[in-house]
XYZ file of C-alpha atoms in Angstrom:
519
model
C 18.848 4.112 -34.602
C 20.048 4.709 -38.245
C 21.872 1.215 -37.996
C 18.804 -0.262 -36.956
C 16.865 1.458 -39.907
C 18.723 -0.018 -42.178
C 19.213 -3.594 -40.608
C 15.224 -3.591 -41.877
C 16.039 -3.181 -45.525
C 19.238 -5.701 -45.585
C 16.951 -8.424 -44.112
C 17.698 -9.000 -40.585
C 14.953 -10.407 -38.133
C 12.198 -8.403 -37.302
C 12.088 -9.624 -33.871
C 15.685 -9.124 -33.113
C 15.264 -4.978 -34.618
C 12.249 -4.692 -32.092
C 14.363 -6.120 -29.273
C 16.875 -3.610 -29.802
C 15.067 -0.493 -30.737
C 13.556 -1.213 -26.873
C 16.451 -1.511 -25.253
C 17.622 1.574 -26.862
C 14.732 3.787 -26.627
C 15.075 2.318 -22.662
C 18.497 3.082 -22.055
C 19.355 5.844 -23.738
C 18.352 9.776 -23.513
C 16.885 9.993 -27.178
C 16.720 13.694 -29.279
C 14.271 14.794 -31.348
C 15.426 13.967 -34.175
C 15.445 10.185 -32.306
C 11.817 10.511 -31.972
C 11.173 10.521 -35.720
C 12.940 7.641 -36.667
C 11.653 5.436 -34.256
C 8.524 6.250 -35.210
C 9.423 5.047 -38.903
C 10.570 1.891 -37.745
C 7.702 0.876 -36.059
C 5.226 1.443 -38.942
C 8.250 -0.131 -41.213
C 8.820 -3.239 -38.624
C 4.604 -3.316 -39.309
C 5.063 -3.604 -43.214
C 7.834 -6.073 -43.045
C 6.761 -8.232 -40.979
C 3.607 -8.031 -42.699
C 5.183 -9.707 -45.634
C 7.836 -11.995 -43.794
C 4.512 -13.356 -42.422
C 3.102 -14.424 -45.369
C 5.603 -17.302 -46.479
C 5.063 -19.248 -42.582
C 2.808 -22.144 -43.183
C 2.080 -22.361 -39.313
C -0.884 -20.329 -38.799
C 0.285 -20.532 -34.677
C 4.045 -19.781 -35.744
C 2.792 -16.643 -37.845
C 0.467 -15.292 -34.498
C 3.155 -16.049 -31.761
C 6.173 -13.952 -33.881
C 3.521 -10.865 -34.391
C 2.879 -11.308 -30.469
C 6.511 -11.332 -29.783
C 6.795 -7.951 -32.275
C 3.400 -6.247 -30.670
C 5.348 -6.933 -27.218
C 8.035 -5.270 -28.382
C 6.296 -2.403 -30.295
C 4.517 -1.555 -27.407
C 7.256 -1.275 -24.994
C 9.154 1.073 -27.386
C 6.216 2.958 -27.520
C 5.641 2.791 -23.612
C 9.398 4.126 -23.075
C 8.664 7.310 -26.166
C 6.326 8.542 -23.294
C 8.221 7.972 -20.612
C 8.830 10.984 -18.028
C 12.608 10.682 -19.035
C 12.123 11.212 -22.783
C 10.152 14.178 -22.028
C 13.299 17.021 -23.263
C 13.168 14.834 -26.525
C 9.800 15.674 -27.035
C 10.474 19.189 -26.041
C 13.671 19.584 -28.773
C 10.752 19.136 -31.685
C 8.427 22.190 -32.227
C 4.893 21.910 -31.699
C 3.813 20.992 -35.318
C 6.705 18.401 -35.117
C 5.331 16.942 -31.688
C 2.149 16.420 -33.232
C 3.568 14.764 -36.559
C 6.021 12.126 -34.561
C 2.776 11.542 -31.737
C 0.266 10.638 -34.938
C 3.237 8.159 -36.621
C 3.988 6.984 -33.345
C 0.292 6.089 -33.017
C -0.307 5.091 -36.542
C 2.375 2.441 -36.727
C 1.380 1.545 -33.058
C -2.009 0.419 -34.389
C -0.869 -1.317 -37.474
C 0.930 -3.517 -35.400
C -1.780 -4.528 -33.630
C -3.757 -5.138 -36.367
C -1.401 -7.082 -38.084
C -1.851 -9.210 -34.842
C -5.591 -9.103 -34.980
C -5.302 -10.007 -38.675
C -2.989 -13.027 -38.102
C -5.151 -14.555 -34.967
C -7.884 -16.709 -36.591
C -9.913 -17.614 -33.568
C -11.261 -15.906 -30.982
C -8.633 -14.516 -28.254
C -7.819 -11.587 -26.415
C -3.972 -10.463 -26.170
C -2.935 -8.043 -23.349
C -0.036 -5.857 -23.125
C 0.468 -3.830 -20.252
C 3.578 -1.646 -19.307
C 4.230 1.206 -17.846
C 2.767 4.034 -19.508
C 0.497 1.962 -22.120
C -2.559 -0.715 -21.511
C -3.290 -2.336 -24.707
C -5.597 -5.127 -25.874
C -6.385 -7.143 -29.093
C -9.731 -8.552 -29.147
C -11.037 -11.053 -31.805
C -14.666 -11.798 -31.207
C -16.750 -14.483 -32.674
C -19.796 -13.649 -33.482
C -21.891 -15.809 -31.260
C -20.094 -14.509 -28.675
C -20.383 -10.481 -29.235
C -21.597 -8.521 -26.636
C -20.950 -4.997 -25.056
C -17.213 -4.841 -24.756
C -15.479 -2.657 -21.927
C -11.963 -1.711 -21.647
C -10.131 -1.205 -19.454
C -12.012 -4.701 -18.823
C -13.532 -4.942 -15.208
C -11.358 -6.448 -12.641
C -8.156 -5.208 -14.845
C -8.559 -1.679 -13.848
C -6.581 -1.577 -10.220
C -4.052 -4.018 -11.206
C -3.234 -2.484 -14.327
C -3.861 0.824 -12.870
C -1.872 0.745 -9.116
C 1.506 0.156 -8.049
C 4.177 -1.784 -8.717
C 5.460 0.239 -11.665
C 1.835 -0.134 -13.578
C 0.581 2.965 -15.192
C -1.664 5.547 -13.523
C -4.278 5.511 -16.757
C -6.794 2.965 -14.968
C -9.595 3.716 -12.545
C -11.809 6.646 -14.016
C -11.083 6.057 -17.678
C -13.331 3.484 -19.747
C -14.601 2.892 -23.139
C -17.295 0.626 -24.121
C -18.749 -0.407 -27.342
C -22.601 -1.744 -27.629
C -22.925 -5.006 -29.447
C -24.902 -3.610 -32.242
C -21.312 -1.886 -33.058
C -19.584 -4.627 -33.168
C -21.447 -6.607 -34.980
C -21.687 -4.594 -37.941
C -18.076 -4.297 -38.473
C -17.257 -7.895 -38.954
C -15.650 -9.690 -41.318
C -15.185 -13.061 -41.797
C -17.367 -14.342 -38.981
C -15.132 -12.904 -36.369
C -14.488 -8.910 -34.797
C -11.461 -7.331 -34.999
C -10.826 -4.550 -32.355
C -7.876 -2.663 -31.033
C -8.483 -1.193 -27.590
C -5.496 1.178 -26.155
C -4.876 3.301 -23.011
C -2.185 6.163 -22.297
C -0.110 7.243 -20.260
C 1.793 10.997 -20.209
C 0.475 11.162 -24.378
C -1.933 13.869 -23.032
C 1.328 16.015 -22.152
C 2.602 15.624 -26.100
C -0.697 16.301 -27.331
C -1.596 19.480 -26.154
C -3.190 22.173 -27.650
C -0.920 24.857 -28.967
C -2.921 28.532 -28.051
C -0.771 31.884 -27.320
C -1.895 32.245 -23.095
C -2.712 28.240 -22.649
C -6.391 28.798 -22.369
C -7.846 25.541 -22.964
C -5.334 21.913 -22.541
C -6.414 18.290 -22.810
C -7.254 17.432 -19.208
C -7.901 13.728 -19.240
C -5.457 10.447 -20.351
C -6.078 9.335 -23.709
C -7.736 6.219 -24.823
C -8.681 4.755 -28.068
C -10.380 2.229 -30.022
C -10.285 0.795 -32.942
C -12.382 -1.656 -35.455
C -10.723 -2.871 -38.531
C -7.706 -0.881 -40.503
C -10.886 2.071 -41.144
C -10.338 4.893 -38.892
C -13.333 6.775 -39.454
C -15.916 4.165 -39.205
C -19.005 5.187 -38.649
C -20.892 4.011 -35.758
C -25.075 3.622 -35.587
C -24.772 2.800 -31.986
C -22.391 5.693 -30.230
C -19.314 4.407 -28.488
C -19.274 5.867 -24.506
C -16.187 7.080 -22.929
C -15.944 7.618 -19.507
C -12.644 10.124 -18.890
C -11.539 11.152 -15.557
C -10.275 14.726 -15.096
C -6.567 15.365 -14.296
C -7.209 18.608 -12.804
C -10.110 19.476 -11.212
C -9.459 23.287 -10.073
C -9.984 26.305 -12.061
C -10.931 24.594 -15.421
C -14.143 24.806 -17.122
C -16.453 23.810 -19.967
C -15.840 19.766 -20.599
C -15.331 19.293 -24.310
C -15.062 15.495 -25.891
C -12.623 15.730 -28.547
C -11.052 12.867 -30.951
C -7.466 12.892 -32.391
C -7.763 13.634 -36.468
C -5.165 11.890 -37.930
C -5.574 13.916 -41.309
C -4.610 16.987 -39.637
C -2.946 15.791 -36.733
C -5.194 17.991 -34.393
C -7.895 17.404 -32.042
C -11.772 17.670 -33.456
C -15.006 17.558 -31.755
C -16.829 16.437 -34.599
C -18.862 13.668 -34.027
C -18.751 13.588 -30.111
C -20.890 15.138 -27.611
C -21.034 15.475 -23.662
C -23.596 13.293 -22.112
C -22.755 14.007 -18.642
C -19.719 16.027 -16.555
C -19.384 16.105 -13.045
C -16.311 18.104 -11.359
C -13.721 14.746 -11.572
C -15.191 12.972 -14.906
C -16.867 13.347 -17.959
C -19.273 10.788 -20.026
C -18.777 11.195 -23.698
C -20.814 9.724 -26.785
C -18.993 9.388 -30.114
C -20.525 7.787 -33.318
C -17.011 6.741 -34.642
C -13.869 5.316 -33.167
C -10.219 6.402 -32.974
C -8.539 8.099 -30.037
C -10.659 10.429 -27.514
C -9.868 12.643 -24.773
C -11.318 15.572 -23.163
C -10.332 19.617 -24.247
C -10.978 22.027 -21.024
C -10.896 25.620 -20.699
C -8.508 27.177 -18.181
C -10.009 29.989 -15.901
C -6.791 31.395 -14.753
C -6.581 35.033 -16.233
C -3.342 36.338 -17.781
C -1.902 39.587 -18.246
C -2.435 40.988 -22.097
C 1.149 41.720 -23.863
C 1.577 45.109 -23.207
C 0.811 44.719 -19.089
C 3.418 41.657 -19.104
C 6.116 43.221 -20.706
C 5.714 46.511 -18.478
C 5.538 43.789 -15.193
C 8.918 42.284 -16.596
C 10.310 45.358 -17.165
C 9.492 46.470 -13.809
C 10.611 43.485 -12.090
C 13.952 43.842 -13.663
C 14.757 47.142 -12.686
C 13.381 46.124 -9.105
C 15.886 43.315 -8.881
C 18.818 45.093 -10.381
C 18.671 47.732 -7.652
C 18.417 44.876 -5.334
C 21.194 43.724 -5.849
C 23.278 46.630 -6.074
C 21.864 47.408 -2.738
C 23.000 43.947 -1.702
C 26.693 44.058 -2.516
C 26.880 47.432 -0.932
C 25.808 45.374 2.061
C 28.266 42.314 1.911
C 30.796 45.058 1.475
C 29.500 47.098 4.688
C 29.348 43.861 6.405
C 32.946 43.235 5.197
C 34.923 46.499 5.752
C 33.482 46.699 8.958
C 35.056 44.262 11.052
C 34.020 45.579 14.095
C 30.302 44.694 13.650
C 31.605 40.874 13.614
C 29.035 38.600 15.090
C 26.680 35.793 14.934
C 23.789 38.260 13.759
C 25.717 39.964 11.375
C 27.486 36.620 9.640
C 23.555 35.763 9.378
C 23.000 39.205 7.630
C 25.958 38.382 5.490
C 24.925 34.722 4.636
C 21.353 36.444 3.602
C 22.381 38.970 1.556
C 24.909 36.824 -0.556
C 22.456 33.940 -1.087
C 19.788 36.990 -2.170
C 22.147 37.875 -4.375
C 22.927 34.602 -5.938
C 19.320 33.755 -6.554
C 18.051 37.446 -8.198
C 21.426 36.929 -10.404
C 20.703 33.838 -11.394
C 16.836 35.020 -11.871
C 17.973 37.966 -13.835
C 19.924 35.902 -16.295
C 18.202 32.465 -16.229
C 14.471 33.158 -15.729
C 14.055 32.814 -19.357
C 16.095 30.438 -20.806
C 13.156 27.677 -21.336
C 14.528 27.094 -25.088
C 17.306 24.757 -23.425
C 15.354 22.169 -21.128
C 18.570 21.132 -19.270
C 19.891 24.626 -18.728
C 16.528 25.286 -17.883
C 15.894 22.860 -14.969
C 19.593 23.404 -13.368
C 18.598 27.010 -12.985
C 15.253 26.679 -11.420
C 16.777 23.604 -9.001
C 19.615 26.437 -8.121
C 16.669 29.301 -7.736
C 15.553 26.345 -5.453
C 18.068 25.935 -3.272
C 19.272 29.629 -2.939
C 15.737 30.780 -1.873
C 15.584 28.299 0.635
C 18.814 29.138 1.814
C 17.792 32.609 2.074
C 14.659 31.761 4.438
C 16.719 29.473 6.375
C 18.937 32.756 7.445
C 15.991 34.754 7.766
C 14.722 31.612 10.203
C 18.163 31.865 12.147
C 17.578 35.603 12.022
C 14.667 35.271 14.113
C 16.349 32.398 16.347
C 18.881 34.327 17.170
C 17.366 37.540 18.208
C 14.804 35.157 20.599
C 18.203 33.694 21.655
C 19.409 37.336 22.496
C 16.419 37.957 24.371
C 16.726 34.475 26.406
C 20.196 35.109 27.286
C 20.301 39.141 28.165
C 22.111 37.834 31.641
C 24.107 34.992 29.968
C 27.602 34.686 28.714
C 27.404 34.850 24.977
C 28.182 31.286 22.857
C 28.916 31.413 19.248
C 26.484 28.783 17.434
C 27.590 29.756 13.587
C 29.181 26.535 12.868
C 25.693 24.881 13.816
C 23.865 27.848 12.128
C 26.216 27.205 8.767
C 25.203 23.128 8.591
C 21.161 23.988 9.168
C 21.023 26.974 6.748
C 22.953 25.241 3.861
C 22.455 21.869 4.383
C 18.616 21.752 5.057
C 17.727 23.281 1.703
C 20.327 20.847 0.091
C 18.208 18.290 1.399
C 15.080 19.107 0.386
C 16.208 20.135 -3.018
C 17.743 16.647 -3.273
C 14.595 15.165 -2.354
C 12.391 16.962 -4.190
C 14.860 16.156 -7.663
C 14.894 12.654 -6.875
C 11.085 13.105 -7.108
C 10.692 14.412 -10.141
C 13.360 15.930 -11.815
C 11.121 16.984 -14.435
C 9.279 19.892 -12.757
C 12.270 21.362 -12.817
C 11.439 24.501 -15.634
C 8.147 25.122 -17.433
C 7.366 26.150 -20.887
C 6.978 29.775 -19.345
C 10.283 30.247 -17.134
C 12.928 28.436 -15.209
C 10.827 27.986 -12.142
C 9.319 24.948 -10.087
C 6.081 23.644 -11.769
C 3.010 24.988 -9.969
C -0.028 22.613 -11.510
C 1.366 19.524 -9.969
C 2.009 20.484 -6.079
C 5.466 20.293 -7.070
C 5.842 24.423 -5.653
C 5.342 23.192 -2.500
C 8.299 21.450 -2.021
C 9.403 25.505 -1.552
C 5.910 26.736 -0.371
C 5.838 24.535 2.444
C 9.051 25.632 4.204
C 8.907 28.932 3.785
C 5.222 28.695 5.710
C 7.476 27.037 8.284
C 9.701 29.788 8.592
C 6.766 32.427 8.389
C 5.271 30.324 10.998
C 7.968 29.686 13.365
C 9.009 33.682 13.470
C 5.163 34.051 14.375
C 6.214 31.501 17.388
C 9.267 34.253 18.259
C 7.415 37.105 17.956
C 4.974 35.672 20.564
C 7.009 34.625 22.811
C 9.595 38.266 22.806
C 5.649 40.216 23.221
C 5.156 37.579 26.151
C 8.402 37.726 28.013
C 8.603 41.946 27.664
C 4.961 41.533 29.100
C 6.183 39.777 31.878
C 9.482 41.483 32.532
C 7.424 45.103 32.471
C 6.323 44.943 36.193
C 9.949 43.936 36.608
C 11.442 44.722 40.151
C 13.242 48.893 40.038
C 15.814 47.405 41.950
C 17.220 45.690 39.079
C 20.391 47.269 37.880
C 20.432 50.386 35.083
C 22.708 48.563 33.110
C 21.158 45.477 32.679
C 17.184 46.948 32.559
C 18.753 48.737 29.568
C 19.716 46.037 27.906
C 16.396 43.868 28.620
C 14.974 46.705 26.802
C 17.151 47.135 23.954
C 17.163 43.477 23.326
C 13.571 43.588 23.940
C 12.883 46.332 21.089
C 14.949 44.924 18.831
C 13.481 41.889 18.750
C 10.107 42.994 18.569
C 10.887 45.077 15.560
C 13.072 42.918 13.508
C 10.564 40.057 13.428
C 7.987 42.715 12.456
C 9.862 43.176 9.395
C 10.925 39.680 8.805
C 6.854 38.681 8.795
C 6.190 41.625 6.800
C 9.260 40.483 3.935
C 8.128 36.501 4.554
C 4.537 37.216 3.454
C 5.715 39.351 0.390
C 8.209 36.912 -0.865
C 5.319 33.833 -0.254
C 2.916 36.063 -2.294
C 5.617 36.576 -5.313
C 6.765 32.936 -5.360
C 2.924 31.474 -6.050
């Protein structure tokens, strides 16, 4: 990137720097410090260009290169907000997000007003990519009207699959004709209309507990170079809600540029319903929507007496856990199928509360961070697959009271170890980024992502409910049981019997506890 920097002030092609710079900022796994300077060379590709410009003759050949360096722009900028650039973002502090996020939007819209400067008739040019929609618009003034963008018909095929970006249906802007015309120049309008993708995640609002975050995609538009122009007929945004649970009190808010913040000045709610909001501003630039959050957290004292608390809790678990494994170990006698299960449990019990104890917090390291939640992953699950085999195999020992005894470990080994695998695998593939929060090294929870863990250990809970029912059936059945049958073997229906009952009492009991701590 500092190469390319300086290819701009020894006089190489504009063009070929943009090409690059994309395939870069495509290819490669960019660091903060990354981030800055490619914001720099966008608003410098903007000023260069701008001159280069100036000595073509070819009115055409001037519009078609700043089309070819808008393409280009605007894919860089696409692939800056991509999912996989998201630790980049997260190696700048906050203050530094929101610096890099207003140059990467300020050199963004210079060069597309360097395109809407160069066109000299009217035209619309349309760049859409994955996580940006944009549009240049030159009107002529016979021809003004209310303009709308996205523009109808666009909105699904910009907005649905094939690699498009999600920003379409809901989210609208459009701009009354009395607007437009008043900002002309020349005969003809000049506007810059632009939809994101992901920029909402980068543009957050910094607050101690997270009470209120943008909840709705960003767009923006744009007349002329001005970015406070003043509007006497209010632009309308429509904004659809990202979340829709637990968040309150719609507020229409415009990115300040100045003090690289949001501001509600000048904009006002017309209508909110629980997925969208209507919003009037009497200026342009971009606009999203600021919502409370209801969820209620614990005040500083109360948290750090909870963590304390749930540290001692787990360090005595797992001392009483490796006093287990080494019970389970010294004592070869007990060797079975239901104690290796016991084993199995309590060392992948004690893998994850080690790796909680020392990796919960470690959300200053993104990488670090996800590996460690994506291990908490798979050792939890491992644990509830035991505790499912637990329950499988006392049903089994109930089943069988009058069979010969078959080991199934082996089989028991390849479920419990290679079924969380799987789904861990799955879920990474996914979306490797819900891997760690801000907060700890845990799975995301706002995005359904938790219930790629959730979900099978309601499985488990729900399957042991299927054991339980059936042991309470068959001791109903076997307790008219004919007194002829032998001592031996009525003692152990009944031992079996017991046993089962009680152990999937507790397992139930432990499931629901665990289900309640991991939401």
């Amino acid at each position: 990137l500092t190469n390319l920097d300086s290819r701009i002030t020894e006089g190489d092609t504009i063009i070929s720097i943009a090409n690059d710079l994309c395939s870069v900022t495509e290819s490669k796994t960019l660091y903060g410090g990354d981030m800055m300077t490619t914001t720099k060379i966008i608003k410098k590709m903007a000023t260069k260009m701008s001159a280069d410009i100036a000595t073509f003759p070819d009115p055409r050949q001037r519009e078609a290169i700043v089309t070819e360096l808008l393409h280009g722009v605007v894919k860089t900028s696409s692939n800056l907000l991509d999912s996989s650039q998201l630790a980049s973002w997260r190696d700048l502090t906050h203050k530094e997000q929101m610096r890099v996020a207003t140059s990467l939007l300020v050199g963004l819209e210079e060069n597309s007003f360097l395109l809407a400067e160069t066109v000299i008739r009217e035209k619309t040019v349309t760049h859409s990519v994955k996580n940006i929609l944009l549009s240049v618009r030159v009107l002529e003034l016979r021809n003004v009207g209310a303009e709308v963008f996205p523009a109808p018909g666009t909105v699904d095929q910009w907005g649905g699959g094939g690699g498009g970006s999600s920003v379409g249906g809901g989210n609208w802007i459009r701009l009354e004709r009395e607007a437009l015309m008043e900002n002309s120049e020349g005969g003809l309008v000049r506007l810059v209309l632009v939809a994101f993708d992901r920029l909402e995640e980068i543009l957050q609002v910094e607050a101690p507990n997270a009470t209120r975050l943008i909840n709705s995609k960003v767009i923006s538009a744009s007349l002329g170079k001005g970015r406070h122009i003043q509007l006497s007929d209010p632009v309308t945004i429509c904004l659809r809600h990202i979340r829709t649970d637990n968040v309150t009190n719609p507020v229409c808010v415009f990115w300040d540029y100045t003090m690289s913040s949001w501001s509600e000045e000048g904009c006002r709610v017309e209508s909110t319903n629980l997925t969208h909001t209507i919003c009037k501003c009497d200026h342009l630039t971009n606009f999203a929507i600021l919502m409370d959050v209801q969820a209620t957290y614990l005040p500083p004292n109360h948290a750090r007496a909870l963590q304390v608390i749930t540290y001692i809790g787990c360090i005595i678990s797992v001392v009483c856990l490796i006093l287990a494994i080494i019970t389970f170990q010294l004592f070869r006698g007990l060797k079975s199928d239901r104690t290796t299960i016991h084993k199995n449990l309590c060392v992948c019990l004690l893998v994850a509360e080690v790796l909680f104890l020392a990796g919960i917090g470690q959300t200053d390291q993104a990488i670090l961070c996800g590996v460690v939640a994506g291990l908490l992953h798979f050792f939890f699950l491992c644990a509830f697959a035991w505790m499912f085999l637990e329950g499988f195999q006392l049903y089994v020992m109930l089943i069988e009271v009058f069979e010969a005894e078959k080991s199934r470990i082996r089989w028991y080994y390849l479920f419990a170890y290679g079924a969380p695998l799987i789904i861990v695998a799955i879920s990474c593939f996914i979306d490797p980024y819900s891997y760690g929060t801000d907060r700890y090294c845990w799975l995301r929870a706002d995005n359904f992502f938790i219930f790629s863990f959730v979900g099978p250990v309601i499985a488990v809970i729900l399957a042991n409910l299927v054991f339980l029912s059936m042991a309470i059936y068959m001791m109903c059945r076997h307790a008219n049981a004919s007194v002829s049958m032998k001592s031996k073997e009525h003692s152990r229906l009944a031992s079996a019997s017991g046993e089962e009952e009680n152990a999937l009492q507790n397992k139930l009991l432990s499931h629901l506890a665990w289900l309640r701590g991991a939401i």
